[in-house]
Amino acid sequence: MPEITIHNPDVLGKPLGQYSQITRVKASEFLFIAGQVATNVVEFTTYLVHSQDIAKFMAYRLREFPRLFANGVYPPNTLLIVDRLVQEPFLIEVQTVAAL
């Protein structure tokens, strides 16, 4: 099993939502996942097409992340607003890094 520790150092600004600033991982292997959620998640990058969806995205995280991350420690998440995704109807993409 990987050794995963997640931190929010006092010397950095407080996170603006359900995410942490640092994940330190000691693992024998890493798994990079596009568009899925996996076990042992150590980092997310989220792409939204419309900035007006940020509030809905944050509401989803408030509702679902306590269930997905029962210990209340959330991995780092970079949120980006992009012009579009690979297909026009797609409005969100989540890239994930997991440790094995």
PDB file of N, CA and C in Angstrom:
ATOM      1  N   MET A   1       0.834  -1.188   0.000  1.00  0.00           N
ATOM      2  CA  MET A   1       0.000   0.000   0.000  1.00  0.00           C
ATOM      3  C   MET A   1       0.876   1.247   0.000  1.00  0.00           C
ATOM      4  N   PRO A   2       0.461   2.268  -0.726  1.00  0.00           N
ATOM      5  CA  PRO A   2       1.236   3.505  -0.733  1.00  0.00           C
ATOM      6  C   PRO A   2       1.108   4.232   0.603  1.00  0.00           C
ATOM      7  N   GLU A   3       2.110   5.009   0.905  1.00  0.00           N
ATOM      8  CA  GLU A   3       2.076   5.876   2.078  1.00  0.00           C
ATOM      9  C   GLU A   3       1.674   7.267   1.595  1.00  0.00           C
ATOM     10  N   ILE A   4       0.469   7.700   1.968  1.00  0.00           N
ATOM     11  CA  ILE A   4      -0.071   8.973   1.484  1.00  0.00           C
ATOM     12  C   ILE A   4      -0.326   9.874   2.678  1.00  0.00           C
ATOM     13  N   THR A   5       0.269  11.073   2.661  1.00  0.00           N
ATOM     14  CA  THR A   5      -0.035  12.078   3.675  1.00  0.00           C
ATOM     15  C   THR A   5      -0.435  13.362   2.952  1.00  0.00           C
ATOM     16  N   ILE A   6      -1.486  13.987   3.451  1.00  0.00           N
ATOM     17  CA  ILE A   6      -2.019  15.200   2.836  1.00  0.00           C
ATOM     18  C   ILE A   6      -1.891  16.329   3.843  1.00  0.00           C
ATOM     19  N   HIS A   7      -1.420  17.492   3.381  1.00  0.00           N
ATOM     20  CA  HIS A   7      -1.094  18.591   4.287  1.00  0.00           C
ATOM     21  C   HIS A   7      -1.647  19.932   3.794  1.00  0.00           C
ATOM     22  N   ASN A   8      -1.916  20.797   4.753  1.00  0.00           N
ATOM     23  CA  ASN A   8      -2.186  22.210   4.529  1.00  0.00           C
ATOM     24  C   ASN A   8      -1.285  22.979   5.492  1.00  0.00           C
ATOM     25  N   PRO A   9      -0.051  23.258   5.090  1.00  0.00           N
ATOM     26  CA  PRO A   9       0.875  23.942   6.004  1.00  0.00           C
ATOM     27  C   PRO A   9       0.355  25.318   6.419  1.00  0.00           C
ATOM     28  N   ASP A  10       0.575  25.655   7.674  1.00  0.00           N
ATOM     29  CA  ASP A  10       0.136  26.945   8.201  1.00  0.00           C
ATOM     30  C   ASP A  10       0.761  28.121   7.462  1.00  0.00           C
ATOM     31  N   VAL A  11       1.946  27.924   6.862  1.00  0.00           N
ATOM     32  CA  VAL A  11       2.627  29.025   6.178  1.00  0.00           C
ATOM     33  C   VAL A  11       1.994  29.356   4.826  1.00  0.00           C
ATOM     34  N   LEU A  12       1.109  28.474   4.332  1.00  0.00           N
ATOM     35  CA  LEU A  12       0.403  28.730   3.072  1.00  0.00           C
ATOM     36  C   LEU A  12      -0.992  29.242   3.375  1.00  0.00           C
ATOM     37  N   GLY A  13      -1.612  29.891   2.430  1.00  0.00           N
ATOM     38  CA  GLY A  13      -2.976  30.375   2.604  1.00  0.00           C
ATOM     39  C   GLY A  13      -3.942  29.212   2.777  1.00  0.00           C
ATOM     40  N   LYS A  14      -5.040  29.465   3.491  1.00  0.00           N
ATOM     41  CA  LYS A  14      -6.059  28.445   3.711  1.00  0.00           C
ATOM     42  C   LYS A  14      -6.722  28.081   2.383  1.00  0.00           C
ATOM     43  N   PRO A  15      -6.983  26.777   2.115  1.00  0.00           N
ATOM     44  CA  PRO A  15      -7.667  26.388   0.886  1.00  0.00           C
ATOM     45  C   PRO A  15      -9.032  27.073   0.770  1.00  0.00           C
ATOM     46  N   LEU A  16      -9.430  27.371  -0.452  1.00  0.00           N
ATOM     47  CA  LEU A  16     -10.692  28.059  -0.709  1.00  0.00           C
ATOM     48  C   LEU A  16     -11.868  27.099  -0.873  1.00  0.00           C
ATOM     49  N   GLY A  17     -11.666  25.814  -0.663  1.00  0.00           N
ATOM     50  CA  GLY A  17     -12.722  24.819  -0.814  1.00  0.00           C
ATOM     51  C   GLY A  17     -12.255  23.481  -0.302  1.00  0.00           C
ATOM     52  N   GLN A  18     -12.915  22.397  -0.773  1.00  0.00           N
ATOM     53  CA  GLN A  18     -12.563  21.049  -0.354  1.00  0.00           C
ATOM     54  C   GLN A  18     -11.363  20.543  -1.144  1.00  0.00           C
ATOM     55  N   TYR A  19     -10.209  20.984  -0.756  1.00  0.00           N
ATOM     56  CA  TYR A  19      -8.969  20.468  -1.321  1.00  0.00           C
ATOM     57  C   TYR A  19      -7.845  20.797  -0.359  1.00  0.00           C
ATOM     58  N   SER A  20      -6.751  20.115  -0.527  1.00  0.00           N
ATOM     59  CA  SER A  20      -5.549  20.387   0.244  1.00  0.00           C
ATOM     60  C   SER A  20      -4.472  20.875  -0.709  1.00  0.00           C
ATOM     61  N   GLN A  21      -3.416  21.457  -0.152  1.00  0.00           N
ATOM     62  CA  GLN A  21      -2.373  22.024  -0.989  1.00  0.00           C
ATOM     63  C   GLN A  21      -1.259  21.052  -1.340  1.00  0.00           C
ATOM     64  N   ILE A  22      -1.034  20.057  -0.509  1.00  0.00           N
ATOM     65  CA  ILE A  22       0.103  19.159  -0.731  1.00  0.00           C
ATOM     66  C   ILE A  22      -0.305  17.717  -0.454  1.00  0.00           C
ATOM     67  N   THR A  23       0.092  16.833  -1.339  1.00  0.00           N
ATOM     68  CA  THR A  23       0.034  15.396  -1.087  1.00  0.00           C
ATOM     69  C   THR A  23       1.444  14.857  -1.240  1.00  0.00           C
ATOM     70  N   ARG A  24       1.930  14.159  -0.221  1.00  0.00           N
ATOM     71  CA  ARG A  24       3.223  13.489  -0.307  1.00  0.00           C
ATOM     72  C   ARG A  24       2.950  11.994  -0.425  1.00  0.00           C
ATOM     73  N   VAL A  25       3.543  11.370  -1.429  1.00  0.00           N
ATOM     74  CA  VAL A  25       3.266   9.966  -1.714  1.00  0.00           C
ATOM     75  C   VAL A  25       4.566   9.182  -1.806  1.00  0.00           C
ATOM     76  N   LYS A  26       4.613   8.070  -1.091  1.00  0.00           N
ATOM     77  CA  LYS A  26       5.673   7.081  -1.260  1.00  0.00           C
ATOM     78  C   LYS A  26       4.963   5.837  -1.769  1.00  0.00           C
ATOM     79  N   ALA A  27       5.212   5.496  -3.054  1.00  0.00           N
ATOM     80  CA  ALA A  27       4.497   4.380  -3.678  1.00  0.00           C
ATOM     81  C   ALA A  27       5.418   3.681  -4.659  1.00  0.00           C
ATOM     82  N   SER A  28       5.096   2.456  -4.947  1.00  0.00           N
ATOM     83  CA  SER A  28       5.886   1.707  -5.920  1.00  0.00           C
ATOM     84  C   SER A  28       5.428   1.991  -7.345  1.00  0.00           C
ATOM     85  N   GLU A  29       4.238   2.554  -7.492  1.00  0.00           N
ATOM     86  CA  GLU A  29       3.681   2.788  -8.815  1.00  0.00           C
ATOM     87  C   GLU A  29       2.651   3.908  -8.734  1.00  0.00           C
ATOM     88  N   PHE A  30       2.491   4.678  -9.802  1.00  0.00           N
ATOM     89  CA  PHE A  30       1.469   5.704  -9.899  1.00  0.00           C
ATOM     90  C   PHE A  30       0.534   5.372 -11.043  1.00  0.00           C
ATOM     91  N   LEU A  31      -0.705   5.780 -10.903  1.00  0.00           N
ATOM     92  CA  LEU A  31      -1.716   5.564 -11.919  1.00  0.00           C
ATOM     93  C   LEU A  31      -2.309   6.929 -12.260  1.00  0.00           C
ATOM     94  N   PHE A  32      -2.245   7.340 -13.519  1.00  0.00           N
ATOM     95  CA  PHE A  32      -2.797   8.609 -13.967  1.00  0.00           C
ATOM     96  C   PHE A  32      -4.113   8.311 -14.677  1.00  0.00           C
ATOM     97  N   ILE A  33      -5.194   8.912 -14.195  1.00  0.00           N
ATOM     98  CA  ILE A  33      -6.540   8.551 -14.624  1.00  0.00           C
ATOM     99  C   ILE A  33      -7.226   9.773 -15.213  1.00  0.00           C
ATOM    100  N   ALA A  34      -7.878   9.603 -16.356  1.00  0.00           N
ATOM    101  CA  ALA A  34      -8.630  10.705 -16.977  1.00  0.00           C
ATOM    102  C   ALA A  34     -10.117  10.407 -16.882  1.00  0.00           C
ATOM    103  N   GLY A  35     -10.865  11.376 -16.352  1.00  0.00           N
ATOM    104  CA  GLY A  35     -12.310  11.287 -16.358  1.00  0.00           C
ATOM    105  C   GLY A  35     -12.922  10.274 -15.405  1.00  0.00           C
ATOM    106  N   GLN A  36     -12.196   9.801 -14.418  1.00  0.00           N
ATOM    107  CA  GLN A  36     -12.700   8.805 -13.481  1.00  0.00           C
ATOM    108  C   GLN A  36     -12.251   9.165 -12.074  1.00  0.00           C
ATOM    109  N   VAL A  37     -12.879   8.531 -11.081  1.00  0.00           N
ATOM    110  CA  VAL A  37     -12.440   8.674  -9.692  1.00  0.00           C
ATOM    111  C   VAL A  37     -11.978   7.293  -9.228  1.00  0.00           C
ATOM    112  N   ALA A  38     -10.828   7.228  -8.566  1.00  0.00           N
ATOM    113  CA  ALA A  38     -10.262   5.939  -8.169  1.00  0.00           C
ATOM    114  C   ALA A  38      -9.911   5.955  -6.687  1.00  0.00           C
ATOM    115  N   THR A  39      -9.515   4.790  -6.203  1.00  0.00           N
ATOM    116  CA  THR A  39      -9.027   4.708  -4.817  1.00  0.00           C
ATOM    117  C   THR A  39      -7.654   5.346  -4.732  1.00  0.00           C
ATOM    118  N   ASN A  40      -7.247   5.717  -3.524  1.00  0.00           N
ATOM    119  CA  ASN A  40      -5.915   6.286  -3.264  1.00  0.00           C
ATOM    120  C   ASN A  40      -5.631   7.521  -4.112  1.00  0.00           C
ATOM    121  N   VAL A  41      -6.632   8.373  -4.315  1.00  0.00           N
ATOM    122  CA  VAL A  41      -6.470   9.602  -5.099  1.00  0.00           C
ATOM    123  C   VAL A  41      -5.548  10.549  -4.343  1.00  0.00           C
ATOM    124  N   VAL A  42      -4.550  11.094  -5.054  1.00  0.00           N
ATOM    125  CA  VAL A  42      -3.624  12.032  -4.427  1.00  0.00           C
ATOM    126  C   VAL A  42      -3.698  13.430  -5.039  1.00  0.00           C
ATOM    127  N   GLU A  43      -4.391  13.586  -6.189  1.00  0.00           N
ATOM    128  CA  GLU A  43      -4.489  14.911  -6.819  1.00  0.00           C
ATOM    129  C   GLU A  43      -5.544  14.884  -7.910  1.00  0.00           C
ATOM    130  N   PHE A  44      -6.292  15.996  -8.039  1.00  0.00           N
ATOM    131  CA  PHE A  44      -7.270  16.196  -9.106  1.00  0.00           C
ATOM    132  C   PHE A  44      -6.895  17.423  -9.921  1.00  0.00           C
ATOM    133  N   THR A  45      -7.221  17.413 -11.193  1.00  0.00           N
ATOM    134  CA  THR A  45      -7.282  18.629 -12.005  1.00  0.00           C
ATOM    135  C   THR A  45      -8.665  18.611 -12.641  1.00  0.00           C
ATOM    136  N   THR A  46      -9.446  19.650 -12.407  1.00  0.00           N
ATOM    137  CA  THR A  46     -10.812  19.724 -12.907  1.00  0.00           C
ATOM    138  C   THR A  46     -10.895  20.822 -13.956  1.00  0.00           C
ATOM    139  N   TYR A  47     -11.500  20.489 -15.080  1.00  0.00           N
ATOM    140  CA  TYR A  47     -11.691  21.437 -16.179  1.00  0.00           C
ATOM    141  C   TYR A  47     -13.186  21.685 -16.347  1.00  0.00           C
ATOM    142  N   LEU A  48     -13.608  22.944 -16.234  1.00  0.00           N
ATOM    143  CA  LEU A  48     -14.995  23.335 -16.476  1.00  0.00           C
ATOM    144  C   LEU A  48     -15.047  24.190 -17.737  1.00  0.00           C
ATOM    145  N   VAL A  49     -16.113  24.040 -18.504  1.00  0.00           N
ATOM    146  CA  VAL A  49     -16.276  24.834 -19.724  1.00  0.00           C
ATOM    147  C   VAL A  49     -16.872  26.205 -19.411  1.00  0.00           C
ATOM    148  N   HIS A  50     -17.744  26.285 -18.410  1.00  0.00           N
ATOM    149  CA  HIS A  50     -18.423  27.550 -18.098  1.00  0.00           C
ATOM    150  C   HIS A  50     -18.086  28.004 -16.675  1.00  0.00           C
ATOM    151  N   SER A  51     -17.610  29.218 -16.536  1.00  0.00           N
ATOM    152  CA  SER A  51     -17.269  29.727 -15.205  1.00  0.00           C
ATOM    153  C   SER A  51     -18.507  29.824 -14.315  1.00  0.00           C
ATOM    154  N   GLN A  52     -19.693  29.994 -14.900  1.00  0.00           N
ATOM    155  CA  GLN A  52     -20.910  30.063 -14.090  1.00  0.00           C
ATOM    156  C   GLN A  52     -21.239  28.726 -13.425  1.00  0.00           C
ATOM    157  N   ASP A  53     -20.538  27.647 -13.791  1.00  0.00           N
ATOM    158  CA  ASP A  53     -20.750  26.340 -13.159  1.00  0.00           C
ATOM    159  C   ASP A  53     -19.875  26.126 -11.926  1.00  0.00           C
ATOM    160  N   ILE A  54     -19.032  27.079 -11.593  1.00  0.00           N
ATOM    161  CA  ILE A  54     -18.153  26.923 -10.433  1.00  0.00           C
ATOM    162  C   ILE A  54     -18.966  26.700  -9.161  1.00  0.00           C
ATOM    163  N   ALA A  55     -20.023  27.468  -8.949  1.00  0.00           N
ATOM    164  CA  ALA A  55     -20.841  27.316  -7.733  1.00  0.00           C
ATOM    165  C   ALA A  55     -21.465  25.923  -7.667  1.00  0.00           C
ATOM    166  N   LYS A  56     -21.945  25.402  -8.791  1.00  0.00           N
ATOM    167  CA  LYS A  56     -22.520  24.045  -8.820  1.00  0.00           C
ATOM    168  C   LYS A  56     -21.444  23.002  -8.513  1.00  0.00           C
ATOM    169  N   PHE A  57     -20.249  23.214  -9.067  1.00  0.00           N
ATOM    170  CA  PHE A  57     -19.135  22.302  -8.817  1.00  0.00           C
ATOM    171  C   PHE A  57     -18.772  22.299  -7.323  1.00  0.00           C
ATOM    172  N   MET A  58     -18.689  23.470  -6.729  1.00  0.00           N
ATOM    173  CA  MET A  58     -18.365  23.561  -5.298  1.00  0.00           C
ATOM    174  C   MET A  58     -19.465  22.929  -4.448  1.00  0.00           C
ATOM    175  N   ALA A  59     -20.739  23.115  -4.829  1.00  0.00           N
ATOM    176  CA  ALA A  59     -21.849  22.494  -4.093  1.00  0.00           C
ATOM    177  C   ALA A  59     -21.764  20.970  -4.175  1.00  0.00           C
ATOM    178  N   TYR A  60     -21.408  20.462  -5.343  1.00  0.00           N
ATOM    179  CA  TYR A  60     -21.219  19.011  -5.499  1.00  0.00           C
ATOM    180  C   TYR A  60     -20.119  18.512  -4.557  1.00  0.00           C
ATOM    181  N   ARG A  61     -19.008  19.216  -4.543  1.00  0.00           N
ATOM    182  CA  ARG A  61     -17.900  18.806  -3.674  1.00  0.00           C
ATOM    183  C   ARG A  61     -18.320  18.837  -2.204  1.00  0.00           C
ATOM    184  N   LEU A  62     -19.044  19.873  -1.788  1.00  0.00           N
ATOM    185  CA  LEU A  62     -19.509  19.949  -0.401  1.00  0.00           C
ATOM    186  C   LEU A  62     -20.404  18.764  -0.047  1.00  0.00           C
ATOM    187  N   ARG A  63     -21.228  18.346  -0.996  1.00  0.00           N
ATOM    188  CA  ARG A  63     -22.158  17.250  -0.774  1.00  0.00           C
ATOM    189  C   ARG A  63     -21.477  15.879  -0.848  1.00  0.00           C
ATOM    190  N   GLU A  64     -20.614  15.664  -1.839  1.00  0.00           N
ATOM    191  CA  GLU A  64     -20.097  14.323  -2.123  1.00  0.00           C
ATOM    192  C   GLU A  64     -18.724  14.014  -1.536  1.00  0.00           C
ATOM    193  N   PHE A  65     -17.856  14.995  -1.395  1.00  0.00           N
ATOM    194  CA  PHE A  65     -16.506  14.700  -0.931  1.00  0.00           C
ATOM    195  C   PHE A  65     -16.460  14.118   0.481  1.00  0.00           C
ATOM    196  N   PRO A  66     -17.336  14.544   1.418  1.00  0.00           N
ATOM    197  CA  PRO A  66     -17.303  13.883   2.731  1.00  0.00           C
ATOM    198  C   PRO A  66     -17.600  12.382   2.633  1.00  0.00           C
ATOM    199  N   ARG A  67     -18.372  11.966   1.643  1.00  0.00           N
ATOM    200  CA  ARG A  67     -18.658  10.545   1.440  1.00  0.00           C
ATOM    201  C   ARG A  67     -17.474   9.850   0.753  1.00  0.00           C
ATOM    202  N   LEU A  68     -16.888  10.508  -0.261  1.00  0.00           N
ATOM    203  CA  LEU A  68     -15.780   9.920  -1.001  1.00  0.00           C
ATOM    204  C   LEU A  68     -14.493   9.882  -0.199  1.00  0.00           C
ATOM    205  N   PHE A  69     -14.296  10.885   0.648  1.00  0.00           N
ATOM    206  CA  PHE A  69     -13.093  11.003   1.483  1.00  0.00           C
ATOM    207  C   PHE A  69     -13.553  11.110   2.937  1.00  0.00           C
ATOM    208  N   ALA A  70     -13.945   9.972   3.496  1.00  0.00           N
ATOM    209  CA  ALA A  70     -14.591   9.935   4.812  1.00  0.00           C
ATOM    210  C   ALA A  70     -13.725  10.504   5.931  1.00  0.00           C
ATOM    211  N   ASN A  71     -12.414  10.517   5.745  1.00  0.00           N
ATOM    212  CA  ASN A  71     -11.536  11.054   6.790  1.00  0.00           C
ATOM    213  C   ASN A  71     -11.508  12.577   6.801  1.00  0.00           C
ATOM    214  N   GLY A  72     -12.199  13.216   5.850  1.00  0.00           N
ATOM    215  CA  GLY A  72     -12.251  14.681   5.803  1.00  0.00           C
ATOM    216  C   GLY A  72     -10.993  15.333   5.270  1.00  0.00           C
ATOM    217  N   VAL A  73     -10.069  14.540   4.738  1.00  0.00           N
ATOM    218  CA  VAL A  73      -8.836  15.059   4.155  1.00  0.00           C
ATOM    219  C   VAL A  73      -8.972  14.963   2.641  1.00  0.00           C
ATOM    220  N   TYR A  74      -8.995  16.108   1.973  1.00  0.00           N
ATOM    221  CA  TYR A  74      -9.240  16.154   0.538  1.00  0.00           C
ATOM    222  C   TYR A  74      -7.944  16.380  -0.231  1.00  0.00           C
ATOM    223  N   PRO A  75      -7.741  15.655  -1.333  1.00  0.00           N
ATOM    224  CA  PRO A  75      -6.531  15.830  -2.131  1.00  0.00           C
ATOM    225  C   PRO A  75      -6.484  17.219  -2.778  1.00  0.00           C
ATOM    226  N   PRO A  76      -5.291  17.661  -3.188  1.00  0.00           N
ATOM    227  CA  PRO A  76      -5.183  18.909  -3.926  1.00  0.00           C
ATOM    228  C   PRO A  76      -6.041  18.844  -5.194  1.00  0.00           C
ATOM    229  N   ASN A  77      -6.598  19.992  -5.561  1.00  0.00           N
ATOM    230  CA  ASN A  77      -7.421  20.086  -6.771  1.00  0.00           C
ATOM    231  C   ASN A  77      -7.146  21.424  -7.441  1.00  0.00           C
ATOM    232  N   THR A  78      -6.723  21.373  -8.699  1.00  0.00           N
ATOM    233  CA  THR A  78      -6.593  22.569  -9.507  1.00  0.00           C
ATOM    234  C   THR A  78      -7.842  22.671 -10.363  1.00  0.00           C
ATOM    235  N   LEU A  79      -8.517  23.816 -10.322  1.00  0.00           N
ATOM    236  CA  LEU A  79      -9.732  24.044 -11.092  1.00  0.00           C
ATOM    237  C   LEU A  79      -9.425  25.026 -12.217  1.00  0.00           C
ATOM    238  N   LEU A  80      -9.682  24.601 -13.451  1.00  0.00           N
ATOM    239  CA  LEU A  80      -9.400  25.426 -14.624  1.00  0.00           C
ATOM    240  C   LEU A  80     -10.673  25.617 -15.445  1.00  0.00           C
ATOM    241  N   ILE A  81     -10.837  26.802 -16.012  1.00  0.00           N
ATOM    242  CA  ILE A  81     -11.936  27.090 -16.934  1.00  0.00           C
ATOM    243  C   ILE A  81     -11.329  27.080 -18.332  1.00  0.00           C
ATOM    244  N   VAL A  82     -11.911  26.258 -19.212  1.00  0.00           N
ATOM    245  CA  VAL A  82     -11.369  26.093 -20.564  1.00  0.00           C
ATOM    246  C   VAL A  82     -12.424  26.467 -21.599  1.00  0.00           C
ATOM    247  N   ASP A  83     -11.985  26.693 -22.822  1.00  0.00           N
ATOM    248  CA  ASP A  83     -12.880  27.071 -23.909  1.00  0.00           C
ATOM    249  C   ASP A  83     -13.860  25.958 -24.256  1.00  0.00           C
ATOM    250  N   ARG A  84     -13.364  24.724 -24.358  1.00  0.00           N
ATOM    251  CA  ARG A  84     -14.218  23.565 -24.602  1.00  0.00           C
ATOM    252  C   ARG A  84     -13.417  22.295 -24.369  1.00  0.00           C
ATOM    253  N   LEU A  85     -14.135  21.167 -24.324  1.00  0.00           N
ATOM    254  CA  LEU A  85     -13.510  19.859 -24.184  1.00  0.00           C
ATOM    255  C   LEU A  85     -13.576  19.135 -25.521  1.00  0.00           C
ATOM    256  N   VAL A  86     -13.179  17.871 -25.555  1.00  0.00           N
ATOM    257  CA  VAL A  86     -13.029  17.132 -26.807  1.00  0.00           C
ATOM    258  C   VAL A  86     -14.339  17.053 -27.608  1.00  0.00           C
ATOM    259  N   GLN A  87     -15.475  16.998 -26.936  1.00  0.00           N
ATOM    260  CA  GLN A  87     -16.767  17.027 -27.623  1.00  0.00           C
ATOM    261  C   GLN A  87     -17.585  18.182 -27.073  1.00  0.00           C
ATOM    262  N   GLU A  88     -18.282  18.883 -27.916  1.00  0.00           N
ATOM    263  CA  GLU A  88     -19.037  20.083 -27.548  1.00  0.00           C
ATOM    264  C   GLU A  88     -19.976  19.879 -26.349  1.00  0.00           C
ATOM    265  N   PRO A  89     -20.709  18.747 -26.242  1.00  0.00           N
ATOM    266  CA  PRO A  89     -21.627  18.592 -25.102  1.00  0.00           C
ATOM    267  C   PRO A  89     -20.931  18.385 -23.759  1.00  0.00           C
ATOM    268  N   PHE A  90     -19.647  18.018 -23.759  1.00  0.00           N
ATOM    269  CA  PHE A  90     -18.942  17.772 -22.501  1.00  0.00           C
ATOM    270  C   PHE A  90     -18.690  19.103 -21.791  1.00  0.00           C
ATOM    271  N   LEU A  91     -19.073  19.174 -20.511  1.00  0.00           N
ATOM    272  CA  LEU A  91     -18.948  20.414 -19.752  1.00  0.00           C
ATOM    273  C   LEU A  91     -17.925  20.337 -18.630  1.00  0.00           C
ATOM    274  N   ILE A  92     -17.520  19.120 -18.241  1.00  0.00           N
ATOM    275  CA  ILE A  92     -16.551  18.942 -17.154  1.00  0.00           C
ATOM    276  C   ILE A  92     -15.665  17.743 -17.457  1.00  0.00           C
ATOM    277  N   GLU A  93     -14.405  17.859 -17.090  1.00  0.00           N
ATOM    278  CA  GLU A  93     -13.440  16.752 -17.178  1.00  0.00           C
ATOM    279  C   GLU A  93     -12.637  16.771 -15.898  1.00  0.00           C
ATOM    280  N   VAL A  94     -12.421  15.590 -15.328  1.00  0.00           N
ATOM    281  CA  VAL A  94     -11.620  15.477 -14.117  1.00  0.00           C
ATOM    282  C   VAL A  94     -10.460  14.537 -14.400  1.00  0.00           C
ATOM    283  N   GLN A  95      -9.255  15.035 -14.226  1.00  0.00           N
ATOM    284  CA  GLN A  95      -8.049  14.232 -14.348  1.00  0.00           C
ATOM    285  C   GLN A  95      -7.592  13.904 -12.944  1.00  0.00           C
ATOM    286  N   THR A  96      -7.211  12.668 -12.707  1.00  0.00           N
ATOM    287  CA  THR A  96      -6.873  12.208 -11.366  1.00  0.00           C
ATOM    288  C   THR A  96      -5.530  11.494 -11.360  1.00  0.00           C
ATOM    289  N   VAL A  97      -4.786  11.657 -10.284  1.00  0.00           N
ATOM    290  CA  VAL A  97      -3.574  10.882 -10.051  1.00  0.00           C
ATOM    291  C   VAL A  97      -3.819  10.052  -8.799  1.00  0.00           C
ATOM    292  N   ALA A  98      -3.567   8.744  -8.881  1.00  0.00           N
ATOM    293  CA  ALA A  98      -3.726   7.841  -7.746  1.00  0.00           C
ATOM    294  C   ALA A  98      -2.405   7.123  -7.507  1.00  0.00           C
ATOM    295  N   ALA A  99      -2.162   6.750  -6.263  1.00  0.00           N
ATOM    296  CA  ALA A  99      -0.963   6.000  -5.895  1.00  0.00           C
ATOM    297  C   ALA A  99      -1.337   4.549  -5.642  1.00  0.00           C
ATOM    298  N   LEU A 100      -0.517   3.648  -6.153  1.00  0.00           N
ATOM    299  CA  LEU A 100      -0.758   2.210  -5.964  1.00  0.00           C
ATOM    300  C   LEU A 100       0.275   1.612  -5.052  1.00  0.00           C
TER     301      LEU A 100
END
